[in-house]
Amino acid sequence: MSAGEVVASFVVPVHPHTVLAPEQNAGWQRLRDAFDEAAQTIRELEADLIIVYSTTWPSIIGHQIQADPNPEWVMVDHDFHDLGSIPYSFNIDAEFAHAWDEANQNRGLQSRCVNYKGFPIDVGSVVALTLLNPDNKIPAVIVSSNMYANRSETTVLAKACLDVVKAQGRRAVAVTAMSLSNRMFTDFIEPENDKIHSLKDDEWNRKILEFLEQGRLEDVGQLSRTIHRQIRVQKVVAFKPMWWLSAMNGNRNDLTGRIMAYEAIHGAGGAVVSLDPTPSGAGDKEYDEDDVEYFHGERGVLDTIDEVEDDGGSPPQEGSKPTKQGPDLWEPTEAEGSVNTTTAPKPVGAYPHARRVGDMLFLSGVGPRQPGTNAIPGGPIHDNEGVPLEYDIRAQTHAVVENVRRIVEEAGARMDQIVDVTTFLVDMKRDFAGYNEVWAETLGKVGPTRTTLAIDALPTPIAVEMKVIVHMAD
Amino acid sequence: MAKGQIVAGCIAPHPPHLVYAENPPQNEPVAEGGWEQLRWGYERLRASLADIDYDAIVLLSPHWQTYVGTHFLGLPHFEGLSVDPIFPNLFRYHYDMNVDVELAKAIHDEAEAAGLPVKMMENPDFRVDYGTITTGHLFNPDWDKPLVVISSNRSTAYYSVEVMQEMMIELGRVTRKAIEASGKKVVVLASNSLSHRHFTTESEVPEDMSKEHITSHAMHLWDMRMIEYMRTGQAQRILDEMPEFTEQAIAESDGGGLSWLLSTLDVPTYPATLHGYGTIIGTGNAVVEWPCHAHEVSEA
Ligand SMILES: [Fe+2]
């Protein structure tokens, strides 16, 4: 079995006009022709899986993945019902869906499969699968867009998907069903009068397309929040698809992009764009936002009873969970220049999270403990009695880097301004390789100087801690 | 012909959890109960209207979301299966409902004459949204009254709460006008939650009431403030504070239902009856009735 990979990616528009009425407007027809060409490309690539991330399927409880092997119904658009109905009968890879769901949970995401007769598949997915996979030969999978998800969650969603693509050795095509600018005319128009809603929307759309044509997917991901503010109606689902698509392509800026069509659909910006993973030769550009592997989450709101902030100072109770063991927690101190955040774990003594002097920011030693719960990702290294436990150094190191990021950002600095790091490991022999691997994926990309020391123990049952110095001037 | 009349106006929620918890034969999943305070609230609302005679229910649901104008169901009968795209585990409901197309068209025509973009929905394959069905079921489980179903125009998202409210006040005005001209007795119903911040996880047993509470203190304060205005006949203050309420409580009033309702009722100065309040996956929900029949004297 070959190693799985994403063999191509496509951005496609969501409204039903390209299926139901392409002949009514020359632009709609050009979008339709681009769809047909994309379908041809997918066939020629011998893809064996189409993965659709749809912005017209919002979800609240994590992400949902369609797992009905053969969903069948008739789709009628809420707005454009007078264009007609789209009957559908899709070929869904339920096995992949369940594996993705499991991979999501392994990476800390809330996720579930849906398999219900009559489930209303959303317009974006129906249009994409109807046109990209007209004979249903290629199995497909559809994922929702979570209305509360942020970039890290959406990135981890893609990484979990890639876990399965690789494990199953699939030749996958990644598709985002989305508008660029999504502002439609709020009144009814004649098809021949269709155009992009405003000049500003058009200019932003062209900017996005220029980036995509240069294969700069990661840069579009960086700009997503700005794009959303500028040209997106604030619906429940923000401009998230580029986060997912970028992560599906390894967060790169050197893909080979092609704009196959760009037209208005009732005022919204509709484009068919293909992104070929072949490096464009432009040279990859810097990756300037933290790369997340696991979702530690702002979620778990139902579990507030268990997750009340540690009140600090209360000694560990007998029989408390292993993660609650260790020294008392303190409120961070507040001397001049101190930087403290509730998003980082509480100190185990009287000191701040960081302290700023001029352009320099000095962080206190940072471990992997989670704020609030005090849990240790990857598990504690020993139990209450000191009996050694199995733990994951990679997960611990990731959590340390994440805590560092929270403190650095609280100070108004950036990860790429970190200049020097001292790392303490309690078991150099066992842990250096795993720690080094995570380093290479994270801080190694930023390039600070580094010193790694083996020490006897740390105050809490953790295996790794970092001491970080940041130079905040640009 | 006697002048038509609004006999009652109600705001009532539509999370599918309420139908799920009730276990009606039309819904596939089975629950062990839950959200009783709200379901009993609906029960009290039904009892309160049991002896009031009316011909039709006019309902606005924020889950039929239209970006291009306001739409009205325009065929006399709809039936099928409604599966909630967000909570399909709770709601797979076989519906069978009748539409008062004549009244729908009358409101449509009045709105059109007032310059609002409107459209009749006449595609027989259309699936009625789950908000309409949930509220439709809980308000009238026998489904023996025809409905007028109005879509929720997304003008809050496109412009602002202020623009939405302006449009909804106009839509309310023409709704009232059309009802009065129709000679019919009608209940108007805004199907929406108040504060609308959801939990993002679901407990093992969805109906586990030990997990149910409002998402935050601020949401609770906003809900109580709005309910107090309802209970004390201060509808105008609700309209005045709609932008702040909608933004700060992330309220489902963004769909326009509440503004439309209050305008249809001519911004009532008499007290509404609170039949129930409760939270559903963290959102705030109330069942409230303005007993118009007791306050509006028919001229007929
Ligand atoms: Fe709702």
mmCIF file of C-alpha atoms in Angstrom, chain A residues 57-62 64 73-74 76-82 84-85 88 110 112 114 116-121 146-148 182-188 197 233-235 266 298-304 306, chain B residues 28 63-71 80-90 92 117-123 125-127 129 153-154 157-159 196-203 210-213 281:
data_model
loop_
_atom_site.group_PDB
_atom_site.id
_atom_site.type_symbol
_atom_site.label_atom_id
_atom_site.label_comp_id
_atom_site.label_asym_id
_atom_site.label_seq_id
_atom_site.Cartn_x
_atom_site.Cartn_y
_atom_site.Cartn_z
ATOM 1 C CA TRP A 57 -23.305 22.659 7.331
ATOM 2 C CA PRO A 58 -22.899 24.385 10.694
ATOM 3 C CA SER A 59 -22.535 22.342 13.888
ATOM 4 C CA ILE A 60 -22.495 23.165 17.590
ATOM 5 C CA ILE A 61 -21.405 19.977 19.336
ATOM 6 C CA GLY A 62 -17.934 19.638 17.833
ATOM 7 C CA GLN A 64 -20.027 16.095 12.578
ATOM 8 C CA TRP A 73 -33.079 12.726 -0.535
ATOM 9 C CA VAL A 74 -34.152 15.770 -2.520
ATOM 10 C CA VAL A 76 -34.286 22.329 -1.985
ATOM 11 C CA ASP A 77 -32.452 25.547 -1.177
ATOM 12 C CA HIS A 78 -33.970 27.785 1.527
ATOM 13 C CA ASP A 79 -33.564 30.878 -0.653
ATOM 14 C CA PHE A 80 -33.423 29.631 -4.243
ATOM 15 C CA HIS A 81 -36.244 27.062 -4.055
ATOM 16 C CA ASP A 82 -37.746 28.432 -7.266
ATOM 17 C CA GLY A 84 -35.852 23.654 -8.615
ATOM 18 C CA SER A 85 -34.875 20.580 -6.595
ATOM 19 C CA TYR A 88 -29.167 13.122 -4.557
ATOM 20 C CA GLN A 110 -15.269 16.780 20.143
ATOM 21 C CA ARG A 112 -19.345 12.483 16.057
ATOM 22 C CA VAL A 114 -24.159 11.016 11.758
ATOM 23 C CA TYR A 116 -29.681 8.887 9.828
ATOM 24 C CA LYS A 117 -32.064 8.286 6.969
ATOM 25 C CA GLY A 118 -33.338 11.619 5.722
ATOM 26 C CA PHE A 119 -30.504 13.678 7.171
ATOM 27 C CA PRO A 120 -30.634 17.014 5.311
ATOM 28 C CA ILE A 121 -27.298 17.222 3.535
ATOM 29 C CA ASN A 146 -18.308 24.110 13.788
ATOM 30 C CA MET A 147 -19.683 27.526 14.651
ATOM 31 C CA TYR A 148 -17.501 27.921 17.734
ATOM 32 C CA ASN A 182 -20.613 35.890 0.833
ATOM 33 C CA ARG A 183 -22.726 39.022 0.633
ATOM 34 C CA MET A 184 -25.666 38.409 -1.677
ATOM 35 C CA PHE A 185 -28.089 40.938 -3.044
ATOM 36 C CA THR A 186 -30.891 41.189 -0.507
ATOM 37 C CA ASP A 187 -33.472 41.671 -3.247
ATOM 38 C CA PHE A 188 -34.449 39.496 -6.175
ATOM 39 C CA HIS A 197 -22.139 42.736 -4.659
ATOM 40 C CA VAL A 233 -21.547 38.587 6.387
ATOM 41 C CA GLN A 234 -21.262 37.601 10.026
ATOM 42 C CA LYS A 235 -23.197 34.387 9.746
ATOM 43 C CA HIS A 266 -26.482 36.437 -6.646
ATOM 44 C CA GLU A 298 -11.722 25.997 25.508
ATOM 45 C CA ARG A 299 -14.432 23.370 25.506
ATOM 46 C CA GLY A 300 -15.725 21.080 28.219
ATOM 47 C CA VAL A 301 -18.257 23.677 29.379
ATOM 48 C CA LEU A 302 -20.517 20.910 30.636
ATOM 49 C CA ASP A 303 -17.784 19.828 33.024
ATOM 50 C CA THR A 304 -17.471 23.077 34.944
ATOM 51 C CA ASP A 306 -15.015 19.197 37.815
ATOM 52 C CA GLU B 28 -37.938 8.465 16.210
ATOM 53 C CA HIS B 63 -34.365 28.150 11.117
ATOM 54 C CA TRP B 64 -35.831 28.928 7.754
ATOM 55 C CA GLN B 65 -33.095 31.388 6.999
ATOM 56 C CA THR B 66 -33.402 33.507 3.912
ATOM 57 C CA TYR B 67 -30.888 36.065 2.753
ATOM 58 C CA VAL B 68 -32.896 37.317 -0.186
ATOM 59 C CA GLY B 69 -36.141 38.711 1.175
ATOM 60 C CA THR B 70 -38.793 37.189 3.419
ATOM 61 C CA HIS B 71 -40.476 34.006 2.221
ATOM 62 C CA GLY B 80 -42.201 14.448 5.249
ATOM 63 C CA LEU B 81 -39.350 13.729 7.608
ATOM 64 C CA SER B 82 -37.513 16.537 9.368
ATOM 65 C CA VAL B 83 -34.043 15.662 10.667
ATOM 66 C CA ASP B 84 -32.290 18.369 12.661
ATOM 67 C CA PRO B 85 -28.885 18.900 11.018
ATOM 68 C CA ILE B 86 -27.351 19.902 14.352
ATOM 69 C CA PHE B 87 -29.032 17.419 16.709
ATOM 70 C CA PRO B 88 -29.996 14.538 14.401
ATOM 71 C CA ASN B 89 -29.618 12.211 17.378
ATOM 72 C CA LEU B 90 -32.616 13.912 19.022
ATOM 73 C CA ARG B 92 -36.200 12.877 13.332
ATOM 74 C CA PRO B 117 -38.797 41.926 -0.794
ATOM 75 C CA VAL B 118 -41.005 38.842 -0.431
ATOM 76 C CA LYS B 119 -41.560 35.500 -2.121
ATOM 77 C CA MET B 120 -44.017 32.613 -1.895
ATOM 78 C CA MET B 121 -42.330 29.210 -1.531
ATOM 79 C CA GLU B 122 -44.097 26.864 -3.935
ATOM 80 C CA ASN B 123 -41.634 24.007 -4.400
ATOM 81 C CA ASP B 125 -40.035 19.132 -2.384
ATOM 82 C CA PHE B 126 -39.237 21.804 0.212
ATOM 83 C CA ARG B 127 -38.517 20.517 3.691
ATOM 84 C CA ASP B 129 -37.449 23.649 8.990
ATOM 85 C CA ASN B 153 -34.579 37.235 6.897
ATOM 86 C CA ARG B 154 -30.964 37.512 7.906
ATOM 87 C CA ALA B 157 -26.104 39.488 9.790
ATOM 88 C CA TYR B 158 -26.183 41.614 6.655
ATOM 89 C CA TYR B 159 -26.627 45.018 8.240
ATOM 90 C CA HIS B 196 -28.394 31.871 22.839
ATOM 91 C CA ARG B 197 -24.911 30.743 23.882
ATOM 92 C CA HIS B 198 -24.752 26.964 23.594
ATOM 93 C CA PHE B 199 -22.605 24.452 25.331
ATOM 94 C CA THR B 200 -20.277 22.879 22.808
ATOM 95 C CA THR B 201 -20.339 19.428 24.328
ATOM 96 C CA GLU B 202 -23.257 17.136 24.978
ATOM 97 C CA SER B 203 -23.565 14.925 28.038
ATOM 98 C CA SER B 210 -27.851 17.652 36.307
ATOM 99 C CA LYS B 211 -25.793 19.128 33.446
ATOM 100 C CA GLU B 212 -28.296 21.759 32.428
ATOM 101 C CA HIS B 213 -27.793 25.385 33.421
ATOM 102 C CA ILE B 281 -27.871 23.176 26.398
#
